[in-house]
XYZ file of C-alpha atoms in Angstrom:
482
model
C -48.795 -117.280 -51.346
C -45.079 -118.683 -51.636
C -43.864 -121.828 -50.357
C -41.931 -124.912 -51.182
C -43.720 -128.026 -51.383
C -41.630 -128.949 -48.296
C -43.019 -126.165 -46.010
C -46.401 -127.010 -47.541
C -48.639 -129.041 -44.681
C -52.593 -129.420 -44.103
C -52.503 -125.903 -41.975
C -51.402 -124.329 -45.047
C -55.111 -125.324 -46.507
C -58.588 -123.548 -45.286
C -61.531 -126.699 -45.302
C -62.855 -125.072 -48.703
C -59.259 -125.293 -50.447
C -59.347 -128.972 -48.919
C -62.247 -129.453 -50.556
C -61.641 -128.202 -54.019
C -58.351 -129.692 -54.485
C -59.472 -133.221 -53.618
C -61.844 -132.412 -56.038
C -59.237 -131.050 -57.793
C -56.992 -134.512 -57.937
C -60.142 -136.692 -58.637
C -60.600 -135.086 -61.961
C -57.501 -135.726 -62.673
C -57.719 -138.908 -62.269
C -60.918 -139.617 -63.903
C -58.943 -137.836 -66.513
C -56.256 -140.531 -67.113
C -57.956 -143.053 -65.922
C -60.328 -142.229 -68.830
C -58.590 -141.913 -71.179
C -55.895 -144.694 -70.899
C -59.560 -147.081 -71.443
C -61.182 -145.129 -74.080
C -57.956 -144.057 -76.482
C -57.366 -148.162 -75.713
C -60.447 -149.338 -76.789
C -60.891 -146.621 -79.891
C -57.072 -146.738 -80.964
C -57.978 -149.078 -83.896
C -61.309 -147.364 -85.414
C -59.860 -144.513 -84.918
C -56.742 -146.025 -87.261
C -58.734 -146.989 -89.579
C -60.972 -144.003 -90.030
C -57.000 -142.390 -91.375
C -56.471 -145.107 -93.368
C -53.771 -146.099 -90.661
C -54.340 -149.404 -89.249
C -51.178 -151.240 -89.510
C -49.740 -148.461 -87.260
C -51.493 -149.492 -84.742
C -48.748 -151.111 -82.612
C -46.561 -148.210 -83.393
C -48.669 -146.007 -81.649
C -49.314 -147.543 -78.545
C -45.287 -148.465 -77.385
C -45.421 -144.349 -78.519
C -48.209 -143.699 -75.842
C -46.365 -145.841 -72.929
C -42.803 -144.318 -74.038
C -44.806 -141.285 -73.330
C -45.606 -141.808 -70.189
C -42.877 -143.708 -68.693
C -40.612 -140.693 -70.141
C -42.661 -138.357 -68.196
C -43.440 -139.316 -65.193
C -40.244 -139.499 -62.864
C -39.733 -135.885 -64.928
C -43.315 -134.970 -63.430
C -41.598 -135.937 -60.090
C -38.804 -133.665 -60.103
C -40.640 -130.619 -62.157
C -43.029 -130.927 -59.106
C -39.633 -130.190 -56.682
C -38.658 -127.554 -59.091
C -41.761 -125.772 -60.441
C -44.359 -126.439 -57.982
C -46.881 -128.755 -57.883
C -49.588 -126.040 -59.608
C -47.757 -124.324 -61.934
C -47.203 -128.517 -63.221
C -50.781 -129.067 -63.119
C -51.439 -125.702 -64.744
C -49.577 -126.456 -68.004
C -49.620 -129.797 -68.182
C -53.487 -129.394 -68.014
C -53.467 -126.894 -71.064
C -51.542 -129.174 -72.890
C -53.738 -132.216 -72.851
C -56.440 -130.199 -73.342
C -55.058 -128.263 -76.547
C -54.330 -132.109 -77.240
C -57.540 -133.775 -76.421
C -59.694 -131.134 -78.278
C -57.672 -131.319 -81.776
C -57.728 -135.242 -81.642
C -60.941 -135.358 -83.106
C -59.177 -133.211 -86.270
C -56.333 -135.711 -86.592
C -57.767 -136.948 -90.237
C -53.500 -138.194 -90.591
C -50.971 -139.963 -89.462
C -48.832 -137.429 -88.318
C -51.187 -135.259 -85.941
C -52.430 -138.082 -84.972
C -49.222 -139.857 -83.681
C -48.318 -135.951 -82.491
C -51.850 -135.363 -80.148
C -51.446 -139.115 -78.694
C -47.890 -138.261 -77.368
C -48.219 -134.811 -76.025
C -51.213 -136.093 -74.674
C -49.204 -138.779 -72.660
C -47.077 -136.960 -72.066
C -48.648 -133.875 -70.606
C -50.825 -136.290 -68.556
C -47.447 -138.279 -66.984
C -46.172 -134.765 -65.634
C -48.735 -134.796 -63.628
C -49.998 -138.145 -63.197
C -48.433 -138.848 -59.963
C -48.994 -134.861 -58.508
C -52.948 -135.814 -56.863
C -50.778 -138.719 -54.779
C -48.377 -136.110 -53.646
C -51.139 -133.955 -52.800
C -52.980 -136.097 -50.413
C -49.860 -136.523 -48.790
C -49.850 -132.818 -48.517
C -53.873 -131.302 -47.662
C -54.256 -134.657 -45.311
C -53.043 -135.321 -41.954
C -51.333 -138.752 -41.671
C -53.730 -140.561 -40.431
C -56.391 -139.950 -43.378
C -53.714 -140.467 -46.452
C -54.500 -143.805 -46.875
C -58.387 -142.855 -46.966
C -57.820 -140.585 -49.650
C -56.080 -143.090 -51.500
C -58.895 -145.210 -50.585
C -61.076 -142.910 -53.138
C -58.138 -141.569 -55.980
C -58.194 -145.715 -56.583
C -62.043 -145.416 -56.491
C -61.801 -143.068 -58.682
C -59.299 -144.536 -60.789
C -61.214 -147.630 -60.926
C -64.450 -146.152 -62.090
C -62.676 -143.743 -65.047
C -61.150 -147.150 -65.689
C -64.299 -148.901 -66.604
C -66.241 -145.611 -67.934
C -63.498 -145.161 -70.083
C -63.389 -148.257 -71.891
C -67.432 -149.070 -71.389
C -68.664 -145.182 -72.647
C -65.930 -144.889 -75.466
C -66.708 -147.662 -76.906
C -70.790 -146.906 -77.080
C -70.652 -143.655 -78.297
C -68.198 -145.450 -81.730
C -71.423 -147.921 -81.663
C -73.221 -145.087 -82.170
C -71.499 -143.182 -84.727
C -70.052 -140.783 -81.927
C -66.406 -140.671 -82.451
C -66.171 -137.366 -82.084
C -67.931 -137.299 -78.179
C -65.955 -140.516 -77.593
C -62.338 -139.037 -77.906
C -63.584 -135.851 -76.008
C -65.776 -136.842 -72.792
C -61.800 -137.471 -70.486
C -61.217 -133.940 -71.015
C -64.632 -132.856 -68.569
C -61.806 -133.966 -65.601
C -59.401 -131.824 -66.341
C -61.701 -129.214 -67.008
C -62.926 -129.496 -63.331
C -59.729 -130.804 -61.586
C -57.546 -128.206 -63.467
C -58.994 -124.973 -62.313
C -59.903 -126.627 -58.887
C -55.756 -127.124 -58.367
C -54.539 -123.395 -60.200
C -56.977 -121.677 -58.106
C -56.749 -122.744 -54.174
C -53.374 -124.881 -54.030
C -50.635 -122.146 -53.202
C -48.157 -120.374 -56.466
C -45.100 -121.883 -55.460
C -41.587 -120.345 -56.174
C -39.288 -122.009 -58.077
C -36.459 -124.125 -55.548
C -32.845 -122.652 -56.133
C -31.375 -125.783 -54.845
C -33.257 -128.396 -57.234
C -31.947 -128.180 -61.454
C -33.466 -129.842 -64.377
C -31.226 -132.662 -65.087
C -31.086 -132.836 -69.024
C -28.212 -134.769 -69.527
C -30.589 -137.577 -67.692
C -33.535 -136.648 -69.602
C -31.378 -137.294 -72.358
C -29.986 -140.603 -70.427
C -33.511 -141.910 -69.294
C -35.265 -141.283 -72.745
C -32.809 -142.677 -74.787
C -32.715 -146.292 -72.178
C -36.290 -146.409 -71.992
C -36.384 -145.734 -76.147
C -33.724 -147.957 -76.834
C -35.159 -151.534 -74.460
C -38.660 -150.344 -75.006
C -38.483 -150.417 -78.819
C -35.827 -153.179 -79.381
C -38.775 -155.463 -77.632
C -41.899 -153.600 -79.230
C -40.581 -154.734 -82.234
C -38.155 -158.190 -82.373
C -40.863 -160.768 -81.964
C -42.426 -158.925 -85.449
C -39.065 -158.062 -86.839
C -36.788 -160.965 -85.986
C -34.906 -160.821 -82.886
C -31.913 -161.183 -85.145
C -32.751 -157.562 -86.678
C -30.008 -154.886 -87.239
C -32.441 -152.519 -85.919
C -33.587 -154.425 -83.145
C -30.052 -155.136 -81.685
C -29.150 -151.535 -81.629
C -31.983 -151.068 -80.048
C -30.977 -152.820 -77.081
C -27.316 -151.833 -77.665
C -28.971 -148.581 -76.829
C -30.486 -149.309 -74.039
C -28.674 -151.320 -72.479
C -25.315 -148.905 -72.514
C -27.347 -145.817 -71.836
C -28.821 -147.306 -68.615
C -25.165 -148.022 -67.933
C -24.159 -144.575 -68.731
C -26.931 -143.313 -66.460
C -26.247 -144.845 -64.098
C -22.997 -143.818 -63.739
C -24.339 -140.343 -64.935
C -26.733 -139.429 -61.894
C -23.680 -139.952 -59.109
C -22.413 -136.203 -60.439
C -25.375 -134.033 -60.118
C -26.238 -132.169 -56.834
C -29.659 -132.224 -58.551
C -29.711 -136.045 -60.174
C -33.187 -136.492 -62.192
C -32.812 -140.247 -60.506
C -31.233 -139.921 -56.783
C -29.474 -142.503 -56.963
C -29.456 -142.343 -52.632
C -33.234 -143.379 -52.099
C -32.173 -146.884 -53.742
C -29.634 -146.718 -50.225
C -32.999 -147.706 -48.705
C -33.551 -151.316 -48.974
C -37.254 -150.987 -47.681
C -38.046 -148.201 -50.149
C -36.320 -150.147 -53.039
C -37.914 -153.601 -52.011
C -41.181 -151.301 -52.154
C -40.597 -150.617 -56.010
C -39.169 -154.429 -56.515
C -43.122 -155.372 -55.031
C -45.024 -152.773 -57.129
C -43.455 -153.936 -60.653
C -44.525 -158.094 -59.515
C -47.829 -156.994 -58.014
C -49.347 -154.822 -61.327
C -47.672 -157.269 -64.250
C -50.604 -158.970 -63.850
C -52.846 -156.082 -65.702
C -51.824 -156.826 -69.444
C -53.014 -161.241 -68.685
C -56.729 -159.403 -67.420
C -57.655 -157.214 -69.934
C -56.002 -157.952 -72.862
C -56.080 -162.030 -72.765
C -59.138 -163.267 -70.477
C -61.360 -161.671 -73.096
C -59.125 -163.256 -75.891
C -59.762 -167.108 -74.279
C -63.462 -166.132 -73.566
C -63.606 -165.054 -76.977
C -61.390 -167.909 -78.768
C -61.682 -170.674 -76.249
C -64.705 -171.136 -74.804
C -66.264 -169.367 -78.124
C -67.925 -166.881 -76.640
C -69.993 -163.387 -77.541
C -67.621 -159.946 -77.334
C -70.578 -159.288 -75.070
C -70.131 -162.183 -72.871
C -66.210 -161.353 -72.329
C -67.450 -158.190 -72.251
C -69.482 -158.123 -68.747
C -66.657 -160.907 -67.660
C -64.728 -157.519 -65.683
C -67.523 -155.801 -64.546
C -67.335 -157.239 -61.033
C -64.207 -156.997 -60.729
C -64.842 -153.439 -61.737
C -67.583 -152.963 -59.004
C -65.337 -154.302 -55.869
C -62.282 -151.860 -58.084
C -64.545 -149.114 -57.404
C -66.538 -150.115 -53.821
C -63.647 -151.534 -51.638
C -60.242 -149.111 -51.991
C -61.856 -146.804 -49.446
C -62.981 -149.449 -46.593
C -58.851 -150.797 -47.140
C -58.006 -147.288 -46.937
C -59.767 -146.614 -43.460
C -58.514 -150.014 -42.527
C -54.560 -149.155 -43.508
C -55.438 -145.673 -41.822
C -55.297 -147.486 -38.167
C -51.660 -149.029 -38.961
C -50.063 -148.180 -42.106
C -47.009 -150.182 -42.303
C -48.718 -152.949 -40.551
C -51.483 -153.148 -42.349
C -49.866 -152.256 -45.903
C -47.594 -155.701 -45.517
C -51.479 -157.667 -44.561
C -52.330 -156.624 -48.222
C -49.590 -156.358 -49.758
C -50.147 -160.675 -48.887
C -53.430 -160.186 -49.828
C -52.938 -158.791 -53.127
C -49.681 -161.208 -54.106
C -52.328 -164.431 -52.724
C -55.130 -163.511 -54.955
C -53.711 -162.831 -58.307
C -51.638 -166.129 -57.378
C -54.969 -168.331 -56.608
C -56.350 -166.527 -59.616
C -54.005 -167.083 -62.430
C -53.206 -170.623 -60.915
C -56.871 -171.876 -61.550
C -57.263 -169.654 -65.025
C -54.092 -171.636 -66.342
C -56.483 -174.561 -67.214
C -58.415 -172.690 -69.533
C -60.356 -175.097 -71.576
C -63.960 -174.755 -73.917
C -65.443 -176.238 -71.041
C -64.931 -173.870 -67.980
C -68.088 -172.372 -66.888
C -67.933 -167.811 -67.084
C -69.245 -167.324 -63.893
C -65.533 -169.461 -63.018
C -63.506 -167.328 -65.157
C -66.018 -164.248 -63.697
C -64.599 -165.690 -60.314
C -61.185 -165.554 -60.371
C -61.252 -161.952 -62.255
C -62.994 -160.460 -59.450
C -59.916 -161.917 -57.287
C -57.729 -159.612 -59.540
C -60.284 -156.914 -58.101
C -59.638 -157.905 -54.772
C -55.632 -157.748 -54.962
C -55.967 -154.176 -57.074
C -58.091 -152.268 -54.544
C -55.280 -153.332 -51.383
C -52.787 -152.805 -53.796
C -53.595 -149.468 -55.119
C -54.053 -147.875 -51.994
C -51.171 -148.968 -49.488
C -47.977 -148.528 -52.264
C -48.363 -144.417 -52.474
C -48.344 -143.683 -48.578
C -46.475 -146.697 -47.228
C -43.766 -144.888 -49.832
C -43.784 -141.573 -48.963
C -43.363 -142.998 -45.288
C -39.477 -143.585 -46.282
C -39.193 -140.993 -48.421
C -36.620 -137.624 -47.188
C -39.065 -134.436 -47.367
C -36.989 -133.269 -50.248
C -37.689 -136.418 -52.566
C -41.394 -136.601 -51.996
C -41.461 -135.684 -55.689
C -39.414 -138.279 -57.439
C -40.145 -140.697 -55.052
C -43.998 -140.922 -55.632
C -43.326 -140.101 -59.261
C -41.224 -143.436 -59.383
C -43.854 -145.476 -58.095
C -45.638 -144.631 -60.798
C -43.345 -144.614 -63.550
C -42.617 -148.639 -62.297
C -46.538 -148.916 -62.638
C -46.372 -147.698 -66.066
C -42.414 -149.817 -66.862
C -44.407 -153.280 -65.639
C -47.608 -152.537 -67.666
C -45.357 -152.610 -70.315
C -42.740 -155.505 -70.572
C -45.522 -157.272 -69.176
C -46.855 -156.633 -71.998
C -44.393 -157.318 -74.297
C -43.688 -160.476 -72.740
C -47.578 -161.564 -72.396
C -47.689 -160.844 -76.276
C -44.041 -162.850 -77.421
C -44.427 -165.707 -74.997
C -48.319 -165.514 -76.682
C -47.568 -165.617 -79.989
C -44.713 -167.455 -79.867
C -46.886 -170.780 -78.333
C -49.825 -169.897 -80.938
C -48.121 -169.795 -83.679
C -46.136 -172.770 -83.083
C -49.189 -175.117 -82.458
C -52.167 -174.248 -84.936
C -55.420 -173.756 -83.885
C -57.269 -173.598 -81.187
C -54.297 -175.657 -79.423
C -52.378 -173.218 -79.416
C -54.512 -169.756 -78.779
C -55.110 -172.603 -75.351
C -50.915 -173.111 -74.711
C -50.593 -169.309 -75.439
C -53.158 -168.274 -73.319
C -51.959 -171.020 -71.107
C -48.401 -169.533 -70.632
C -49.665 -166.034 -69.698
C -51.430 -167.098 -67.275
C -49.128 -168.879 -65.216
C -46.920 -165.826 -65.638
C -49.354 -163.884 -64.348
C -49.231 -166.786 -61.010
C -45.512 -167.044 -61.081
C -45.855 -162.700 -60.696
C -48.571 -162.713 -57.952
C -47.078 -165.572 -55.716
C -44.223 -164.221 -55.662
C -45.515 -160.782 -54.268
C -46.315 -162.376 -51.336
C -43.862 -164.609 -50.628
C -41.605 -161.129 -51.235
C -43.826 -159.536 -49.054
C -44.134 -162.500 -45.924
C -40.332 -163.843 -46.062
C -38.897 -159.928 -46.809
C -40.351 -156.692 -46.921
C -42.054 -157.436 -43.284
C -39.109 -158.383 -41.826
C -37.718 -154.672 -43.676
C -40.838 -152.795 -42.276
C -41.037 -154.795 -38.368
C -36.902 -153.396 -38.152
C -37.474 -149.730 -39.357
C -40.257 -149.615 -36.354
C -38.127 -150.597 -34.223
C -35.479 -147.941 -34.780
C -37.474 -145.760 -35.134
C -39.777 -146.597 -30.975
C -36.476 -146.533 -29.922
C -35.006 -143.416 -31.139
C -38.421 -142.347 -30.417
C -37.328 -142.723 -26.493
C -34.061 -141.952 -26.081
């Protein structure tokens, strides 16, 4: 069966195919979620085992760059070659990289495995979200997004927890390998049940655009990563920023010319879609604070054990696993209206949670931190289910692949930028004031940044995006009446 992505629909699949493709999507999500947290958990011990602990920051930024760069490229590859081929090739590369990982006993091989694993996963990371829109009836897409979000929450928790437990029990190889289970299930399910699609003749791969995107992201992100350590006036840091910013301007100028640009600038003429990207960037900005600085504050300021700091996020995880499915059912009743409500709830929960955490101190009760972190789980449940299906309703069919991938790209970019900004704020204040007071000021500033982005999400959604949504629905109703 040969089709293009645009021609495939719910009717193109049997019930059995839809079920198996759904299982395949969840397998891919399990792998990406588990790898993201498991490698972050055991990266330190892995590098220590090969005598390269000083390369921690370099390895982390290489993985983030690979994911950021490949996410939009992967969306365009789906438009050109079809989802099945992208998942099959990307999945095989990810499996091979994962299998070689335990035998990476030197830094170059370790970096190569890390790079190709994240590059491959970046290629297909948004494929489940695109397939969810194809294999389901429109009203059922939010339900599928709820299922995907629940799997992402579960796999992220299992990735961190199992990697830690297995490493503590001297089973490092198993700690590295277990996320491959998702690929071993997901790739065959999709390869055997999703249609083989002809290569598109109307869409071509934009090689110059890819080069400019790589230079833009590499320049800016490497500059942000090495600036705090090397100094912002260091020639290499300045060079990175110059290359990144110049490449960005050239990329914007160049992408107006190709027939099949890597980043179709016409998408951004849709002000509602562009505003949704802005909201997406803001609503996930807090994740660095909750994953890195909440546990650090519990350990360093409250003087609690690592075990206690690890339990802080368990209620949040339970919420992110259970709540999205219910949110998906609710969203399916009125996607446009309930998306606005969801993003308002997400922004408020983030803002309130981190406003409370700004006052963290040695006498703050652990239960209070658990409750505040739990609020971010509610935010994540509402955000993760609504944004992708809402974006897909705003996109033209020919831009579905790259447009959906751009949501993932913005999330990855927000995570990298927030980690950098939070790191600069924390390190600057921690080093300027000795001892616990400096650590407290640093953490408080990180939490303040997270609170501001949460309330900004709330205000922009309520005051701007809701009006855009109402105008669009009114226009569609008028066109339908004619």
